């Protein structure tokens, strides 16, 4: 099996602590990206889940959206975890993948947030999180395929302007 690793990076005008909170606290995660409510036990071996917001529940997604285990945690610099999207059988049937968040303050460009996602053995997850399933003609709330690039863009917009890309 060939290893498949995706790397996504963005520079954000925010402190590492603020970015860490935006990644790990539900009051932030419900505001950007796909708007799930994260629930972390931030210690190695701790569980993490993403619970549905009311919009997901109204769309018929009543169970957890994401499941996994925390492997490494070094606030506000690094978070490594296993990750599985549970929203459809073809995604839930794939193996857990591994996500690494690296948060690094730079001297000139704000804070660099890098997400490294090892999607080896999970081709459906790889396609979704890479943005291959993006439909640029979809209306607000319909675009489910922008992947990590879209999530990072939305997070950057929220932290820098207080507004998300698609209200």
PDB file of C-alpha atoms in Angstrom:
ATOM      1  CA  UNK A   1       0.000   0.000   0.000  1.00  0.00           C
ATOM      2  CA  UNK A   2       1.302   3.450  -0.915  1.00  0.00           C
ATOM      3  CA  UNK A   3       1.373   6.048   1.845  1.00  0.00           C
ATOM      4  CA  UNK A   4      -0.823   9.030   1.089  1.00  0.00           C
ATOM      5  CA  UNK A   5      -0.143  12.196   3.051  1.00  0.00           C
ATOM      6  CA  UNK A   6      -1.739  15.586   2.408  1.00  0.00           C
ATOM      7  CA  UNK A   7      -0.260  18.812   3.750  1.00  0.00           C
ATOM      8  CA  UNK A   8      -2.351  21.978   4.053  1.00  0.00           C
ATOM      9  CA  UNK A   9      -0.948  25.276   5.343  1.00  0.00           C
ATOM     10  CA  UNK A  10      -2.240  28.752   6.064  1.00  0.00           C
ATOM     11  CA  UNK A  11      -0.828  31.865   7.717  1.00  0.00           C
ATOM     12  CA  UNK A  12      -3.177  33.571  10.162  1.00  0.00           C
ATOM     13  CA  UNK A  13      -2.883  36.930  11.876  1.00  0.00           C
ATOM     14  CA  UNK A  14      -3.643  35.509  15.333  1.00  0.00           C
ATOM     15  CA  UNK A  15      -1.718  34.154  18.292  1.00  0.00           C
ATOM     16  CA  UNK A  16      -0.971  30.437  18.565  1.00  0.00           C
ATOM     17  CA  UNK A  17      -3.196  30.331  21.656  1.00  0.00           C
ATOM     18  CA  UNK A  18      -6.152  31.786  19.782  1.00  0.00           C
ATOM     19  CA  UNK A  19      -5.687  29.311  16.917  1.00  0.00           C
ATOM     20  CA  UNK A  20      -5.372  26.428  19.411  1.00  0.00           C
ATOM     21  CA  UNK A  21      -8.658  27.464  21.026  1.00  0.00           C
ATOM     22  CA  UNK A  22     -10.310  27.690  17.602  1.00  0.00           C
ATOM     23  CA  UNK A  23      -9.232  24.105  16.872  1.00  0.00           C
ATOM     24  CA  UNK A  24     -10.037  22.556  20.262  1.00  0.00           C
ATOM     25  CA  UNK A  25     -13.040  24.410  21.703  1.00  0.00           C
ATOM     26  CA  UNK A  26     -16.642  23.798  20.556  1.00  0.00           C
ATOM     27  CA  UNK A  27     -17.628  27.449  20.952  1.00  0.00           C
ATOM     28  CA  UNK A  28     -15.186  28.117  18.090  1.00  0.00           C
ATOM     29  CA  UNK A  29     -15.592  25.001  15.921  1.00  0.00           C
ATOM     30  CA  UNK A  30     -19.334  25.533  15.636  1.00  0.00           C
ATOM     31  CA  UNK A  31     -18.601  28.844  13.868  1.00  0.00           C
ATOM     32  CA  UNK A  32     -16.404  27.802  10.917  1.00  0.00           C
ATOM     33  CA  UNK A  33     -15.782  25.024   8.432  1.00  0.00           C
ATOM     34  CA  UNK A  34     -18.399  22.335   8.721  1.00  0.00           C
ATOM     35  CA  UNK A  35     -19.493  23.665  12.135  1.00  0.00           C
ATOM     36  CA  UNK A  36     -19.276  20.608  14.365  1.00  0.00           C
ATOM     37  CA  UNK A  37     -18.981  20.701  18.142  1.00  0.00           C
ATOM     38  CA  UNK A  38     -15.608  19.213  19.106  1.00  0.00           C
ATOM     39  CA  UNK A  39     -15.188  17.339  22.363  1.00  0.00           C
ATOM     40  CA  UNK A  40     -11.543  16.649  23.265  1.00  0.00           C
ATOM     41  CA  UNK A  41      -9.945  14.818  26.147  1.00  0.00           C
ATOM     42  CA  UNK A  42      -6.624  16.562  25.510  1.00  0.00           C
ATOM     43  CA  UNK A  43      -4.202  13.913  26.741  1.00  0.00           C
ATOM     44  CA  UNK A  44      -2.474  11.020  24.972  1.00  0.00           C
ATOM     45  CA  UNK A  45      -5.006   8.195  24.787  1.00  0.00           C
ATOM     46  CA  UNK A  46      -7.896  10.625  25.278  1.00  0.00           C
ATOM     47  CA  UNK A  47     -10.900  10.408  23.005  1.00  0.00           C
ATOM     48  CA  UNK A  48     -12.155  13.104  20.729  1.00  0.00           C
ATOM     49  CA  UNK A  49     -15.440  13.389  18.934  1.00  0.00           C
ATOM     50  CA  UNK A  50     -17.256  15.952  16.872  1.00  0.00           C
ATOM     51  CA  UNK A  51     -20.938  16.189  17.715  1.00  0.00           C
ATOM     52  CA  UNK A  52     -23.532  17.592  15.291  1.00  0.00           C
ATOM     53  CA  UNK A  53     -24.834  21.135  15.538  1.00  0.00           C
ATOM     54  CA  UNK A  54     -28.561  21.736  15.108  1.00  0.00           C
ATOM     55  CA  UNK A  55     -28.063  22.269  11.360  1.00  0.00           C
ATOM     56  CA  UNK A  56     -26.622  18.745  11.062  1.00  0.00           C
ATOM     57  CA  UNK A  57     -29.423  17.291  13.195  1.00  0.00           C
ATOM     58  CA  UNK A  58     -32.014  19.053  11.014  1.00  0.00           C
ATOM     59  CA  UNK A  59     -30.313  17.476   7.955  1.00  0.00           C
ATOM     60  CA  UNK A  60     -30.637  13.998   9.516  1.00  0.00           C
ATOM     61  CA  UNK A  61     -27.142  13.577  11.003  1.00  0.00           C
ATOM     62  CA  UNK A  62     -27.909  12.826  14.637  1.00  0.00           C
ATOM     63  CA  UNK A  63     -24.839  10.789  15.638  1.00  0.00           C
ATOM     64  CA  UNK A  64     -21.235  11.857  16.075  1.00  0.00           C
ATOM     65  CA  UNK A  65     -19.655  13.222  12.895  1.00  0.00           C
ATOM     66  CA  UNK A  66     -16.018  12.415  13.724  1.00  0.00           C
ATOM     67  CA  UNK A  67     -14.367   9.962  16.107  1.00  0.00           C
ATOM     68  CA  UNK A  68     -10.772   9.352  17.149  1.00  0.00           C
ATOM     69  CA  UNK A  69      -8.045   9.290  19.761  1.00  0.00           C
ATOM     70  CA  UNK A  70      -5.537  11.926  20.846  1.00  0.00           C
ATOM     71  CA  UNK A  71      -1.990  10.638  20.279  1.00  0.00           C
ATOM     72  CA  UNK A  72       0.111  13.679  21.208  1.00  0.00           C
ATOM     73  CA  UNK A  73      -0.732  17.060  22.664  1.00  0.00           C
ATOM     74  CA  UNK A  74       1.500  20.101  23.255  1.00  0.00           C
ATOM     75  CA  UNK A  75      -0.701  23.205  23.628  1.00  0.00           C
ATOM     76  CA  UNK A  76      -0.659  25.544  21.741  1.00  0.00           C
ATOM     77  CA  UNK A  77       1.887  24.052  19.353  1.00  0.00           C
ATOM     78  CA  UNK A  78       0.934  20.535  18.352  1.00  0.00           C
ATOM     79  CA  UNK A  79      -1.980  18.128  18.314  1.00  0.00           C
ATOM     80  CA  UNK A  80      -1.791  14.653  16.781  1.00  0.00           C
ATOM     81  CA  UNK A  81      -4.838  12.407  16.630  1.00  0.00           C
ATOM     82  CA  UNK A  82      -6.522   9.590  14.804  1.00  0.00           C
ATOM     83  CA  UNK A  83      -9.583  10.668  12.882  1.00  0.00           C
ATOM     84  CA  UNK A  84     -12.524   9.016  11.162  1.00  0.00           C
ATOM     85  CA  UNK A  85     -15.444  10.727   9.474  1.00  0.00           C
ATOM     86  CA  UNK A  86     -18.655   8.879  10.365  1.00  0.00           C
ATOM     87  CA  UNK A  87     -21.164  10.717   8.177  1.00  0.00           C
ATOM     88  CA  UNK A  88     -21.548   8.036   5.504  1.00  0.00           C
ATOM     89  CA  UNK A  89     -20.950   4.260   5.324  1.00  0.00           C
ATOM     90  CA  UNK A  90     -18.228   4.589   2.661  1.00  0.00           C
ATOM     91  CA  UNK A  91     -16.261   6.904   4.963  1.00  0.00           C
ATOM     92  CA  UNK A  92     -17.028   5.089   8.228  1.00  0.00           C
ATOM     93  CA  UNK A  93     -15.880   1.783   6.718  1.00  0.00           C
ATOM     94  CA  UNK A  94     -12.404   3.172   6.001  1.00  0.00           C
ATOM     95  CA  UNK A  95      -9.592   2.930   8.572  1.00  0.00           C
ATOM     96  CA  UNK A  96      -8.757   5.719  10.980  1.00  0.00           C
ATOM     97  CA  UNK A  97      -6.476   8.348   9.487  1.00  0.00           C
ATOM     98  CA  UNK A  98      -3.972  10.525  11.370  1.00  0.00           C
ATOM     99  CA  UNK A  99      -4.057  14.312  11.582  1.00  0.00           C
ATOM    100  CA  UNK A 100      -1.257  16.518  12.893  1.00  0.00           C
ATOM    101  CA  UNK A 101      -1.890  20.180  13.645  1.00  0.00           C
ATOM    102  CA  UNK A 102       1.330  22.222  13.883  1.00  0.00           C
ATOM    103  CA  UNK A 103       0.918  25.801  15.108  1.00  0.00           C
ATOM    104  CA  UNK A 104       4.057  27.924  14.739  1.00  0.00           C
ATOM    105  CA  UNK A 105       4.432  31.617  15.403  1.00  0.00           C
ATOM    106  CA  UNK A 106       6.578  33.290  12.744  1.00  0.00           C
ATOM    107  CA  UNK A 107       8.583  36.505  12.989  1.00  0.00           C
ATOM    108  CA  UNK A 108       6.987  38.131   9.958  1.00  0.00           C
ATOM    109  CA  UNK A 109       3.804  36.383   8.810  1.00  0.00           C
ATOM    110  CA  UNK A 110       1.635  35.873  11.874  1.00  0.00           C
ATOM    111  CA  UNK A 111       1.123  32.237  12.850  1.00  0.00           C
ATOM    112  CA  UNK A 112       1.563  29.315  10.481  1.00  0.00           C
ATOM    113  CA  UNK A 113      -0.982  26.522  10.861  1.00  0.00           C
ATOM    114  CA  UNK A 114      -0.066  23.300   9.079  1.00  0.00           C
ATOM    115  CA  UNK A 115      -2.361  20.301   8.914  1.00  0.00           C
ATOM    116  CA  UNK A 116      -0.709  17.065   7.862  1.00  0.00           C
ATOM    117  CA  UNK A 117      -3.298  14.379   7.172  1.00  0.00           C
ATOM    118  CA  UNK A 118      -2.126  10.807   6.615  1.00  0.00           C
ATOM    119  CA  UNK A 119      -5.002   9.288   4.644  1.00  0.00           C
ATOM    120  CA  UNK A 120      -3.216   6.054   3.726  1.00  0.00           C
ATOM    121  CA  UNK A 121      -5.738   3.310   2.962  1.00  0.00           C
ATOM    122  CA  UNK A 122      -8.696   5.720   3.050  1.00  0.00           C
ATOM    123  CA  UNK A 123      -9.309   6.844  -0.568  1.00  0.00           C
ATOM    124  CA  UNK A 124     -12.805   8.240   0.015  1.00  0.00           C
ATOM    125  CA  UNK A 125     -11.597  10.292   2.968  1.00  0.00           C
ATOM    126  CA  UNK A 126      -8.575  11.420   0.933  1.00  0.00           C
ATOM    127  CA  UNK A 127     -10.804  12.629  -1.911  1.00  0.00           C
ATOM    128  CA  UNK A 128     -13.142  14.485   0.436  1.00  0.00           C
ATOM    129  CA  UNK A 129     -10.527  16.259   2.563  1.00  0.00           C
ATOM    130  CA  UNK A 130      -8.397  17.171  -0.482  1.00  0.00           C
ATOM    131  CA  UNK A 131     -11.278  19.170  -1.941  1.00  0.00           C
ATOM    132  CA  UNK A 132     -11.734  16.871  -4.961  1.00  0.00           C
ATOM    133  CA  UNK A 133     -15.463  16.675  -4.254  1.00  0.00           C
ATOM    134  CA  UNK A 134     -15.952  20.436  -4.192  1.00  0.00           C
ATOM    135  CA  UNK A 135     -18.811  21.790  -6.267  1.00  0.00           C
ATOM    136  CA  UNK A 136     -18.021  25.445  -6.888  1.00  0.00           C
ATOM    137  CA  UNK A 137     -21.512  25.956  -8.302  1.00  0.00           C
ATOM    138  CA  UNK A 138     -23.273  24.841  -5.119  1.00  0.00           C
ATOM    139  CA  UNK A 139     -25.209  27.378  -3.127  1.00  0.00           C
ATOM    140  CA  UNK A 140     -24.486  28.418   0.471  1.00  0.00           C
ATOM    141  CA  UNK A 141     -24.593  25.469   2.819  1.00  0.00           C
ATOM    142  CA  UNK A 142     -24.535  22.945  -0.055  1.00  0.00           C
ATOM    143  CA  UNK A 143     -20.778  22.767  -0.649  1.00  0.00           C
ATOM    144  CA  UNK A 144     -19.623  19.702   1.266  1.00  0.00           C
ATOM    145  CA  UNK A 145     -16.409  19.046  -0.597  1.00  0.00           C
ATOM    146  CA  UNK A 146     -14.024  21.956  -0.037  1.00  0.00           C
ATOM    147  CA  UNK A 147     -11.983  19.894   2.404  1.00  0.00           C
ATOM    148  CA  UNK A 148      -9.115  21.192   4.509  1.00  0.00           C
ATOM    149  CA  UNK A 149      -8.415  24.149   2.214  1.00  0.00           C
ATOM    150  CA  UNK A 150     -11.939  25.431   2.716  1.00  0.00           C
ATOM    151  CA  UNK A 151     -11.861  24.801   6.480  1.00  0.00           C
ATOM    152  CA  UNK A 152      -8.541  26.634   6.850  1.00  0.00           C
ATOM    153  CA  UNK A 153      -9.748  29.537   4.718  1.00  0.00           C
ATOM    154  CA  UNK A 154     -12.894  29.828   6.829  1.00  0.00           C
ATOM    155  CA  UNK A 155     -10.890  29.630  10.079  1.00  0.00           C
ATOM    156  CA  UNK A 156      -8.509  32.341   8.839  1.00  0.00           C
ATOM    157  CA  UNK A 157     -11.426  34.602   7.867  1.00  0.00           C
ATOM    158  CA  UNK A 158     -13.120  34.095  11.234  1.00  0.00           C
ATOM    159  CA  UNK A 159     -10.001  34.794  13.291  1.00  0.00           C
ATOM    160  CA  UNK A 160      -8.892  37.799  11.227  1.00  0.00           C
ATOM    161  CA  UNK A 161     -12.225  39.479  10.462  1.00  0.00           C
ATOM    162  CA  UNK A 162     -14.766  37.939  12.820  1.00  0.00           C
ATOM    163  CA  UNK A 163     -16.748  36.702   9.825  1.00  0.00           C
ATOM    164  CA  UNK A 164     -16.921  33.366   8.016  1.00  0.00           C
ATOM    165  CA  UNK A 165     -16.809  32.843   4.254  1.00  0.00           C
ATOM    166  CA  UNK A 166     -20.374  31.566   3.882  1.00  0.00           C
ATOM    167  CA  UNK A 167     -22.840  32.923   6.458  1.00  0.00           C
TER     168      UNK A 167
END
